[in-house]
Amino acid sequence: MPNDNLVVIGAIARKGGAGKTTVLKALISACVASDKRCLALDTDPQRALFDWAEQLKRTGAGHPSLVVRHIERTDQIEEEIAAAFEGDTADFVFIDTPGEGGDWADLVAVQCDHIITPIMLSDTDMRIGQQTLEWFERLKARADDPTLLPKHHAVLNRVRLKTTKGDEELLLRATELFPVINTLILDRNQYVEMYRHGVLHDVARQKAADRNALVRVHAKHLFEA
């Protein structure tokens, strides 16, 4: 039967290095930890999300609830989502995108239930974040029925654990400018470990079960991440 509860989330930002892939990995980790089936579609020519999944497979750290595919044509996105919906093969579909503007962004957006835009706390990133916000507002203005478009969320990414006064000023500006969600993506070493060793929850459980007490201590930080 078709999965009427399928949720499609796209990460869109008009800047490379904003952290789209990292945020998606964190979301995927949260979903598979909750026994949700995830299909990730990597449309970025750099293939960072796809290559991560392939590396995990090679090292035996892949997760059975996660499938990642590299997509070369935008029309393939609709086909993949339709197949996941009709075949009930996924609970969540995640779409990673290039760090640039283009007509493809409109085509991706109309496939999504939610769009997330990661924004780091710098003047440059916030300026480009505004460009992404302006693109979405233009899309709403062109749409016959804007209520059918996805919800747009800004995610503050790589926020330092100990914020400076400058960080706090940028945090305040961001909450005024963008549809910021309450959860911050902190600048954690655990996200680097996720890249090397697998989804966060799996790595955390492995460390929590380790015979070495010094290793078990680190599990807490992975669960928090």
Coordinates of N, CA and C in Angstrom, one line a residue:
M1 N 0.8 -1.2 0.0 CA 0.0 0.0 0.0 C 0.9 1.3 0.0
P2 N 0.4 2.3 -0.6 CA 1.2 3.6 -0.6 C 1.3 4.1 0.8
N3 N 2.4 4.7 1.1 CA 2.7 5.3 2.4 C 2.3 6.8 2.4
D4 N 1.1 7.0 2.9 CA 0.6 8.4 3.0 C 1.3 9.2 4.0
N5 N 2.1 8.6 4.8 CA 2.8 9.4 5.9 C 4.3 9.7 5.4
L6 N 4.6 9.4 4.2 CA 5.9 9.7 3.7 C 6.2 11.2 3.8
V7 N 7.4 11.6 4.3 CA 7.8 13.0 4.5 C 9.1 13.2 3.7
V8 N 9.0 14.3 2.9 CA 10.2 14.6 2.0 C 10.8 15.9 2.5
I9 N 12.1 15.9 2.7 CA 12.8 17.0 3.3 C 14.0 17.4 2.3
G10 N 14.0 18.6 1.9 CA 15.1 19.0 1.0 C 16.0 20.0 1.7
A11 N 17.3 19.9 1.5 CA 18.3 20.9 2.0 C 18.7 21.8 0.9
I12 N 18.4 23.1 1.0 CA 18.7 24.0 -0.1 C 19.4 25.3 0.5
A13 N 20.6 25.6 0.0 CA 21.3 26.8 0.4 C 22.1 27.3 -0.8
R14 N 22.1 28.6 -1.1 CA 22.8 29.1 -2.3 C 24.3 29.3 -2.0
K15 N 24.9 28.4 -1.3 CA 26.3 28.5 -0.9 C 26.8 27.1 -0.6
G16 N 28.0 26.8 -1.2 CA 28.7 25.6 -0.8 C 29.3 25.7 0.6
G17 N 29.3 24.7 1.3 CA 30.0 24.7 2.6 C 29.1 25.2 3.7
A18 N 27.8 25.4 3.4 CA 26.8 25.9 4.5 C 26.5 24.8 5.5
G19 N 26.8 23.5 5.1 CA 26.5 22.4 6.0 C 25.3 21.6 5.7
K20 N 24.8 21.7 4.5 CA 23.6 20.9 4.1 C 23.8 19.4 4.4
T21 N 24.9 18.9 3.9 CA 25.1 17.5 4.1 C 25.3 17.1 5.5
T22 N 25.9 17.9 6.3 CA 26.1 17.5 7.8 C 24.7 17.5 8.4
V23 N 23.9 18.5 8.2 CA 22.6 18.6 8.8 C 21.7 17.4 8.4
L24 N 21.8 17.0 7.1 CA 21.1 15.8 6.6 C 21.6 14.5 7.3
K25 N 22.9 14.4 7.5 CA 23.4 13.2 8.2 C 22.9 13.2 9.6
A26 N 22.8 14.3 10.3 CA 22.3 14.4 11.6 C 20.8 14.0 11.7
L27 N 20.0 14.5 10.7 CA 18.6 14.1 10.6 C 18.4 12.6 10.3
I28 N 19.2 12.1 9.4 CA 19.2 10.7 9.1 C 19.5 9.9 10.3
S29 N 20.5 10.3 11.0 CA 20.9 9.6 12.3 C 19.7 9.5 13.2
A30 N 19.0 10.7 13.4 CA 17.9 10.7 14.3 C 16.8 9.8 13.8
C31 N 16.6 9.8 12.5 CA 15.5 8.9 12.0 C 15.8 7.4 12.1
V32 N 16.9 7.0 11.7 CA 17.2 5.6 11.8 C 17.3 5.1 13.3
A33 N 17.7 6.1 14.2 CA 17.6 5.7 15.6 C 16.2 5.5 16.1
S34 N 15.2 6.1 15.4 CA 13.8 5.9 15.7 C 13.2 4.8 14.9
D35 N 14.0 4.0 14.2 CA 13.5 2.9 13.4 C 12.7 3.3 12.2
K36 N 13.1 4.5 11.6 CA 12.5 5.0 10.4 C 13.3 4.6 9.2
R37 N 12.7 4.3 8.1 CA 13.4 4.0 6.9 C 13.6 5.3 6.1
C38 N 14.9 5.4 5.7 CA 15.3 6.7 5.0 C 15.8 6.4 3.6
L39 N 15.4 7.2 2.7 CA 15.9 7.2 1.4 C 16.5 8.6 1.2
A40 N 17.8 8.7 0.9 CA 18.5 10.0 0.6 C 18.9 10.1 -0.8
L41 N 18.5 11.2 -1.4 CA 18.8 11.5 -2.8 C 19.9 12.6 -2.9
D42 N 21.0 12.2 -3.4 CA 22.1 13.2 -3.5 C 22.2 13.8 -4.9
T43 N 21.8 15.1 -5.1 CA 21.8 15.7 -6.4 C 23.0 16.6 -6.6
D44 N 23.8 16.7 -5.6 CA 25.0 17.5 -5.7 C 26.1 16.8 -6.5
P45 N 26.7 17.5 -7.5 CA 27.7 16.8 -8.3 C 28.9 16.4 -7.5
Q46 N 29.2 17.0 -6.3 CA 30.3 16.6 -5.5 C 30.0 15.3 -4.8
R47 N 28.7 14.8 -4.7 CA 28.3 13.5 -4.2 C 28.8 13.2 -2.7
A48 N 28.8 14.2 -1.9 CA 29.3 14.0 -0.5 C 28.5 13.1 0.2
L49 N 27.2 13.2 0.1 CA 26.3 12.3 0.9 C 26.4 10.9 0.4
F50 N 26.4 10.7 -1.0 CA 26.4 9.4 -1.6 C 27.8 8.7 -1.3
D51 N 28.9 9.5 -1.4 CA 30.2 8.9 -1.1 C 30.3 8.5 0.4
W52 N 29.7 9.3 1.3 CA 29.7 8.9 2.7 C 29.0 7.5 2.9
A53 N 27.8 7.3 2.3 CA 27.1 6.1 2.4 C 27.9 4.9 1.8
E54 N 28.6 5.2 0.7 CA 29.4 4.1 0.0 C 30.6 3.7 0.9
Q55 N 31.2 4.7 1.5 CA 32.3 4.4 2.4 C 31.8 3.6 3.6
L56 N 30.7 3.9 4.2 CA 30.2 3.2 5.3 C 29.9 1.7 4.9
K57 N 29.4 1.5 3.7 CA 29.2 0.2 3.2 C 30.5 -0.6 3.1
R58 N 31.5 0.0 2.6 CA 32.8 -0.6 2.5 C 33.4 -1.0 3.8
T59 N 33.1 -0.2 4.8 CA 33.7 -0.5 6.2 C 32.8 -1.3 7.0
G60 N 31.6 -1.7 6.5 CA 30.7 -2.5 7.3 C 29.9 -1.6 8.3
A61 N 29.9 -0.3 8.1 CA 29.2 0.6 9.0 C 27.9 1.1 8.5
G62 N 27.4 0.5 7.3 CA 26.2 1.0 6.8 C 25.0 0.6 7.6
H63 N 23.9 1.2 7.4 CA 22.7 0.9 8.2 C 21.6 0.4 7.3
P64 N 20.9 -0.7 7.7 CA 19.9 -1.4 6.9 C 18.7 -0.5 6.6
S65 N 18.5 0.5 7.4 CA 17.3 1.4 7.2 C 17.6 2.6 6.3
L66 N 18.9 2.7 5.8 CA 19.3 3.8 5.0 C 19.7 3.4 3.6
V67 N 19.1 4.1 2.6 CA 19.5 3.9 1.2 C 19.8 5.3 0.6
V68 N 21.0 5.4 0.0 CA 21.4 6.7 -0.5 C 21.7 6.5 -2.0
R69 N 21.1 7.3 -2.9 CA 21.3 7.2 -4.3 C 21.8 8.6 -4.8
H70 N 22.7 8.5 -5.8 CA 23.1 9.7 -6.5 C 22.2 10.0 -7.7
I71 N 21.7 11.2 -7.8 CA 20.8 11.6 -8.8 C 21.4 12.6 -9.8
E72 N 21.4 12.2 -11.1 CA 22.0 13.1 -12.1 C 21.0 14.0 -12.8
R73 N 19.8 13.6 -12.8 CA 18.7 14.4 -13.5 C 17.6 14.8 -12.5
T74 N 17.2 16.0 -12.6 CA 16.2 16.5 -11.6 C 14.9 15.7 -11.7
D75 N 14.5 15.2 -12.9 CA 13.3 14.5 -13.1 C 13.3 13.1 -12.4
Q76 N 14.6 12.6 -12.1 CA 14.7 11.4 -11.3 C 14.2 11.5 -9.9
I77 N 14.2 12.7 -9.4 CA 13.7 12.9 -8.0 C 12.3 12.5 -7.8
E78 N 11.5 13.1 -8.8 CA 10.0 12.7 -8.7 C 9.8 11.2 -8.8
E79 N 10.6 10.6 -9.7 CA 10.4 9.1 -9.9 C 10.8 8.4 -8.7
E80 N 11.9 8.8 -8.0 CA 12.3 8.1 -6.8 C 11.3 8.3 -5.6
I81 N 10.8 9.5 -5.5 CA 9.8 9.7 -4.5 C 8.5 9.0 -4.7
A82 N 8.1 8.9 -6.0 CA 6.9 8.2 -6.3 C 7.0 6.7 -6.1
A83 N 8.2 6.2 -6.4 CA 8.4 4.7 -6.1 C 8.5 4.4 -4.6
A84 N 9.1 5.3 -3.8 CA 9.1 5.1 -2.4 C 7.7 5.2 -1.8
F85 N 6.9 6.1 -2.3 CA 5.5 6.3 -1.9 C 4.6 5.1 -2.2
E86 N 4.7 4.7 -3.5 CA 3.8 3.6 -4.0 C 4.2 2.3 -3.4
G87 N 5.5 2.1 -3.2 CA 6.0 0.8 -2.7 C 6.2 0.7 -1.2
D88 N 5.9 1.9 -0.5 CA 6.0 2.0 0.9 C 7.4 1.4 1.4
T89 N 8.5 2.0 0.7 CA 9.8 1.6 1.0 C 10.6 2.6 1.9
A90 N 10.0 3.7 2.3 CA 10.7 4.7 3.1 C 9.6 5.5 3.9
D91 N 10.1 6.0 5.0 CA 9.3 6.9 5.9 C 9.7 8.3 5.6
F92 N 11.0 8.5 5.3 CA 11.5 9.8 5.0 C 12.4 9.8 3.8
V93 N 12.2 10.8 3.0 CA 13.1 11.0 1.8 C 13.9 12.3 2.1
F94 N 15.2 12.3 2.0 CA 16.0 13.5 2.1 C 16.7 13.8 0.8
I95 N 16.7 15.1 0.5 CA 17.3 15.5 -0.8 C 18.4 16.5 -0.5
D96 N 19.7 16.1 -0.9 CA 20.8 17.0 -0.8 C 21.0 17.7 -2.1
T97 N 21.4 19.0 -2.1 CA 21.4 19.8 -3.3 C 22.7 20.5 -3.5
P98 N 23.0 21.0 -4.7 CA 24.3 21.8 -4.9 C 24.2 23.1 -4.1
G99 N 25.4 23.6 -3.8 CA 25.4 24.9 -3.1 C 25.5 26.1 -4.1
E100 N 24.4 26.2 -4.9 CA 24.3 27.2 -5.9 C 22.8 27.4 -6.3
G101 N 22.6 28.6 -7.0 CA 21.2 28.8 -7.4 C 21.0 28.1 -8.8
G102 N 19.7 28.1 -9.2 CA 19.4 27.5 -10.5 C 17.9 27.1 -10.5
D103 N 17.4 26.9 -11.8 CA 16.0 26.5 -11.9 C 15.7 25.2 -11.2
W104 N 16.7 24.4 -11.0 CA 16.5 23.1 -10.4 C 15.9 23.3 -9.0
A105 N 16.2 24.4 -8.3 CA 15.7 24.6 -7.0 C 14.2 24.6 -6.9
D106 N 13.6 25.2 -7.9 CA 12.1 25.2 -8.0 C 11.6 23.8 -8.1
L107 N 12.2 23.0 -9.0 CA 11.8 21.7 -9.2 C 11.9 20.8 -8.0
V108 N 13.0 21.0 -7.2 CA 13.2 20.3 -6.0 C 12.1 20.7 -5.0
A109 N 11.9 22.0 -4.8 CA 11.1 22.5 -3.8 C 9.6 21.9 -3.9
V110 N 9.1 21.8 -5.1 CA 7.7 21.4 -5.3 C 7.6 19.9 -4.9
Q111 N 8.7 19.2 -4.8 CA 8.6 17.8 -4.4 C 8.6 17.6 -2.8
C112 N 8.9 18.7 -2.1 CA 9.2 18.6 -0.7 C 8.0 18.9 0.2
D113 N 8.0 18.4 1.4 CA 7.1 18.8 2.5 C 7.8 19.9 3.3
H114 N 9.1 19.8 3.4 CA 9.9 20.8 4.2 C 11.2 21.1 3.5
I115 N 11.6 22.4 3.5 CA 12.9 22.8 3.1 C 13.7 23.3 4.3
I116 N 14.9 22.8 4.4 CA 15.8 23.4 5.4 C 17.0 24.1 4.8
T117 N 17.3 25.2 5.3 CA 18.4 26.0 4.9 C 19.4 26.2 6.0
P118 N 20.6 25.5 6.0 CA 21.5 25.7 7.1 C 22.2 27.1 6.9
I119 N 22.4 27.8 8.0 CA 23.1 29.1 8.0 C 24.1 29.1 9.1
M120 N 25.3 29.4 8.8 CA 26.4 29.6 9.8 C 26.4 31.0 10.3
L121 N 27.0 31.2 11.5 CA 27.0 32.6 12.1 C 28.1 33.4 11.5
S122 N 28.0 33.9 10.3 CA 28.9 34.8 9.8 C 28.1 35.8 8.9
D123 N 28.7 37.0 8.7 CA 28.0 38.0 7.8 C 27.8 37.4 6.4
T124 N 28.8 36.7 5.9 CA 28.7 36.2 4.5 C 27.6 35.2 4.4
D125 N 27.6 34.2 5.4 CA 26.6 33.1 5.3 C 25.2 33.7 5.5
M126 N 25.1 34.7 6.4 CA 23.7 35.2 6.6 C 23.2 36.0 5.4
R127 N 24.2 36.7 4.7 CA 23.8 37.4 3.5 C 23.3 36.4 2.4
I128 N 24.0 35.3 2.2 CA 23.6 34.3 1.3 C 22.4 33.6 1.7
G129 N 22.2 33.4 3.0 CA 21.0 32.8 3.6 C 19.8 33.7 3.2
Q130 N 20.0 35.0 3.2 CA 18.9 35.9 2.8 C 18.6 35.7 1.3
Q131 N 19.6 35.4 0.5 CA 19.3 35.1 -1.0 C 18.4 33.9 -1.1
T132 N 18.7 32.9 -0.3 CA 17.9 31.7 -0.4 C 16.5 32.0 0.1
L133 N 16.3 32.8 1.1 CA 15.0 33.2 1.6 C 14.3 34.0 0.5
E134 N 15.0 34.9 -0.1 CA 14.3 35.7 -1.2 C 13.9 34.8 -2.4
W135 N 14.7 33.8 -2.7 CA 14.3 32.8 -3.8 C 13.0 32.1 -3.4
F136 N 12.9 31.7 -2.1 CA 11.6 31.0 -1.7 C 10.4 32.0 -1.8
E137 N 10.6 33.2 -1.4 CA 9.5 34.2 -1.4 C 9.1 34.4 -2.9
R138 N 10.1 34.5 -3.8 CA 9.7 34.6 -5.2 C 9.0 33.4 -5.7
L139 N 9.4 32.2 -5.3 CA 8.7 31.0 -5.7 C 7.2 31.0 -5.2
K140 N 7.0 31.5 -4.0 CA 5.6 31.6 -3.4 C 4.8 32.6 -4.3
A141 N 5.5 33.7 -4.7 CA 4.7 34.7 -5.5 C 4.3 34.2 -6.8
R142 N 5.1 33.2 -7.4 CA 4.8 32.7 -8.7 C 3.8 31.5 -8.6
A143 N 3.7 30.9 -7.5 CA 2.9 29.7 -7.4 C 1.4 30.0 -7.5
D144 N 0.6 29.2 -8.1 CA -0.8 29.3 -8.2 C -1.5 29.2 -6.8
D145 N -1.0 28.3 -6.0 CA -1.5 28.1 -4.7 C -0.3 28.0 -3.7
P146 N 0.2 29.1 -3.1 CA 1.4 29.0 -2.3 C 1.2 28.1 -1.1
T147 N 0.0 27.8 -0.7 CA -0.2 26.9 0.5 C 0.2 25.5 0.2
L148 N 0.4 25.2 -1.1 CA 0.8 23.8 -1.4 C 2.4 23.6 -1.4
L149 N 3.1 24.8 -1.3 CA 4.5 24.7 -1.2 C 5.0 24.2 0.2
P150 N 6.2 23.7 0.2 CA 6.7 23.2 1.5 C 6.9 24.3 2.5
K151 N 7.0 23.9 3.8 CA 7.4 24.9 4.8 C 8.9 25.1 4.8
H152 N 9.3 26.3 5.0 CA 10.8 26.7 4.9 C 11.3 26.9 6.3
H153 N 12.4 26.2 6.7 CA 13.0 26.3 8.0 C 14.5 26.7 7.8
A154 N 15.0 27.6 8.6 CA 16.4 27.9 8.7 C 17.0 27.2 9.9
V155 N 18.1 26.6 9.7 CA 18.8 25.9 10.8 C 20.2 26.5 11.0
L156 N 20.4 27.0 12.2 CA 21.7 27.6 12.5 C 22.7 26.5 12.8
N157 N 23.8 26.5 12.0 CA 24.7 25.4 11.9 C 26.1 25.7 12.4
R158 N 26.7 24.7 13.0 CA 28.1 24.9 13.4 C 28.3 26.0 14.4
V159 N 27.3 26.1 15.3 CA 27.3 27.1 16.4 C 28.3 26.7 17.5
R160 N 29.2 27.6 17.9 CA 30.2 27.2 18.9 C 29.6 26.9 20.2
L161 N 30.1 25.9 20.9 CA 29.6 25.6 22.2 C 29.7 26.8 23.2
K162 N 30.8 27.5 23.1 CA 30.9 28.7 23.9 C 30.8 29.9 23.0
T163 N 29.7 30.5 22.9 CA 29.4 31.6 22.0 C 30.1 32.9 22.4
T164 N 30.6 33.7 21.5 CA 31.1 35.0 21.8 C 30.0 36.0 21.7
K165 N 30.4 37.3 22.1 CA 29.4 38.3 22.0 C 28.9 38.6 20.6
G166 N 29.9 38.4 19.6 CA 29.6 38.6 18.2 C 28.6 37.5 17.8
D167 N 28.9 36.2 18.2 CA 28.0 35.1 17.9 C 26.5 35.4 18.4
E168 N 26.4 35.9 19.6 CA 25.1 36.2 20.2 C 24.4 37.3 19.4
E169 N 25.1 38.3 18.9 CA 24.5 39.3 18.1 C 24.0 38.8 16.8
L170 N 24.8 37.9 16.2 CA 24.4 37.2 14.9 C 23.2 36.3 15.2
L171 N 23.2 35.6 16.3 CA 22.1 34.7 16.7 C 20.8 35.5 16.7
L172 N 20.8 36.7 17.3 CA 19.7 37.6 17.4 C 19.2 38.0 16.1
R173 N 20.2 38.5 15.2 CA 19.8 38.9 13.9 C 19.2 37.8 13.1
A174 N 19.7 36.6 13.2 CA 19.2 35.4 12.5 C 17.8 35.1 12.8
T175 N 17.5 35.2 14.1 CA 16.1 34.9 14.6 C 15.1 36.0 14.1
E176 N 15.6 37.2 13.8 CA 14.8 38.2 13.3 C 14.6 38.1 11.8
L177 N 15.6 37.6 11.1 CA 15.6 37.6 9.6 C 15.0 36.3 9.0
F178 N 15.2 35.1 9.7 CA 14.9 33.8 9.1 C 13.9 33.1 10.0
P179 N 13.2 32.1 9.3 CA 12.3 31.2 10.0 C 13.1 30.1 10.8
V180 N 13.8 30.6 11.8 CA 14.8 29.7 12.5 C 14.1 28.7 13.4
I181 N 14.5 27.4 13.4 CA 14.0 26.5 14.3 C 14.7 26.6 15.7
N182 N 14.2 26.1 16.7 CA 14.8 26.3 18.1 C 16.0 25.5 18.3
T183 N 16.2 24.4 17.6 CA 17.4 23.5 17.8 C 18.6 24.0 17.0
L184 N 19.7 24.2 17.7 CA 20.9 24.6 17.0 C 21.8 23.4 16.7
I185 N 22.5 23.4 15.5 CA 23.4 22.3 15.2 C 24.8 22.9 15.7
L186 N 25.3 22.3 16.8 CA 26.5 22.8 17.4 C 27.7 22.3 16.6
D187 N 28.8 23.0 16.8 CA 30.1 22.6 16.2 C 30.7 21.5 17.0
R188 N 30.4 20.3 16.6 CA 30.9 19.1 17.4 C 31.8 18.2 16.7
N189 N 32.8 17.7 17.4 CA 33.7 16.7 16.7 C 32.9 15.4 16.4
Q190 N 31.8 15.2 17.0 CA 31.1 14.0 16.8 C 30.6 13.9 15.3
Y191 N 30.4 15.0 14.7 CA 29.9 15.0 13.3 C 31.0 14.5 12.4
V192 N 32.3 14.8 12.8 CA 33.4 14.2 12.0 C 33.5 12.7 12.2
E193 N 33.2 12.3 13.4 CA 33.2 10.8 13.7 C 32.1 10.1 12.9
M194 N 31.0 10.8 12.8 CA 29.9 10.2 12.0 C 30.3 10.0 10.6
Y195 N 31.1 10.9 10.0 CA 31.5 10.7 8.7 C 32.4 9.5 8.5
R196 N 33.2 9.2 9.5 CA 34.2 8.1 9.4 C 33.6 6.8 9.8
H197 N 32.6 6.8 10.8 CA 32.3 5.5 11.4 C 30.8 5.2 11.3
G198 N 29.9 6.0 10.8 CA 28.5 5.7 10.6 C 27.6 6.6 11.3
V199 N 26.3 6.3 11.2 CA 25.3 7.2 11.8 C 25.5 7.3 13.3
L200 N 25.2 8.5 13.8 CA 25.5 8.8 15.2 C 25.0 7.8 16.2
H201 N 23.8 7.3 16.1 CA 23.2 6.4 17.1 C 23.9 5.1 17.1
D202 N 24.3 4.6 15.9 CA 25.0 3.3 15.9 C 26.4 3.5 16.6
V203 N 27.1 4.6 16.2 CA 28.4 4.8 16.9 C 28.3 4.9 18.4
A204 N 27.3 5.6 18.8 CA 27.0 5.9 20.2 C 26.8 4.5 20.9
R205 N 26.0 3.7 20.4 CA 25.7 2.4 21.0 C 26.9 1.5 21.1
Q206 N 27.7 1.6 20.0 CA 29.0 0.8 20.0 C 29.9 1.2 21.2
K207 N 30.0 2.5 21.3 CA 30.9 3.1 22.4 C 30.3 2.8 23.8
A208 N 29.0 2.9 23.9 CA 28.3 2.6 25.2 C 28.5 1.1 25.6
A209 N 28.7 0.2 24.6 CA 28.9 -1.2 25.0 C 30.3 -1.6 25.0
D210 N 31.2 -0.6 24.8 CA 32.7 -1.0 24.8 C 33.2 -1.4 26.2
R211 N 34.1 -2.3 26.3 CA 34.6 -2.8 27.6 C 35.5 -1.7 28.2
N212 N 36.0 -0.8 27.4 CA 36.9 0.2 27.9 C 36.1 1.4 28.5
A213 N 36.2 1.7 29.7 CA 35.4 2.8 30.4 C 35.7 4.1 29.7
L214 N 36.9 4.3 29.3 CA 37.3 5.6 28.7 C 36.6 5.8 27.4
V215 N 36.3 4.7 26.7 CA 35.6 4.8 25.4 C 34.1 5.0 25.7
R216 N 33.6 4.3 26.7 CA 32.1 4.5 27.1 C 31.8 5.9 27.4
V217 N 32.7 6.7 28.0 CA 32.4 8.1 28.3 C 32.0 8.9 27.1
H218 N 32.6 8.6 26.0 CA 32.3 9.4 24.8 C 30.9 9.1 24.2
A219 N 30.3 8.0 24.6 CA 29.0 7.7 24.1 C 27.9 8.8 24.4
K220 N 28.0 9.4 25.5 CA 27.1 10.5 25.9 C 27.1 11.6 24.9
H221 N 28.3 12.0 24.5 CA 28.4 13.1 23.6 C 27.8 12.8 22.2
L222 N 27.9 11.6 21.8 CA 27.4 11.1 20.5 C 25.8 11.1 20.6
F223 N 25.3 10.6 21.7 CA 23.9 10.6 21.9 C 23.3 12.0 21.9
E224 N 24.0 13.0 22.5 CA 23.6 14.4 22.5 C 23.6 14.9 21.1
A225 N 24.7 14.6 20.4 CA 24.8 15.1 19.0 C 23.6 14.6 18.1

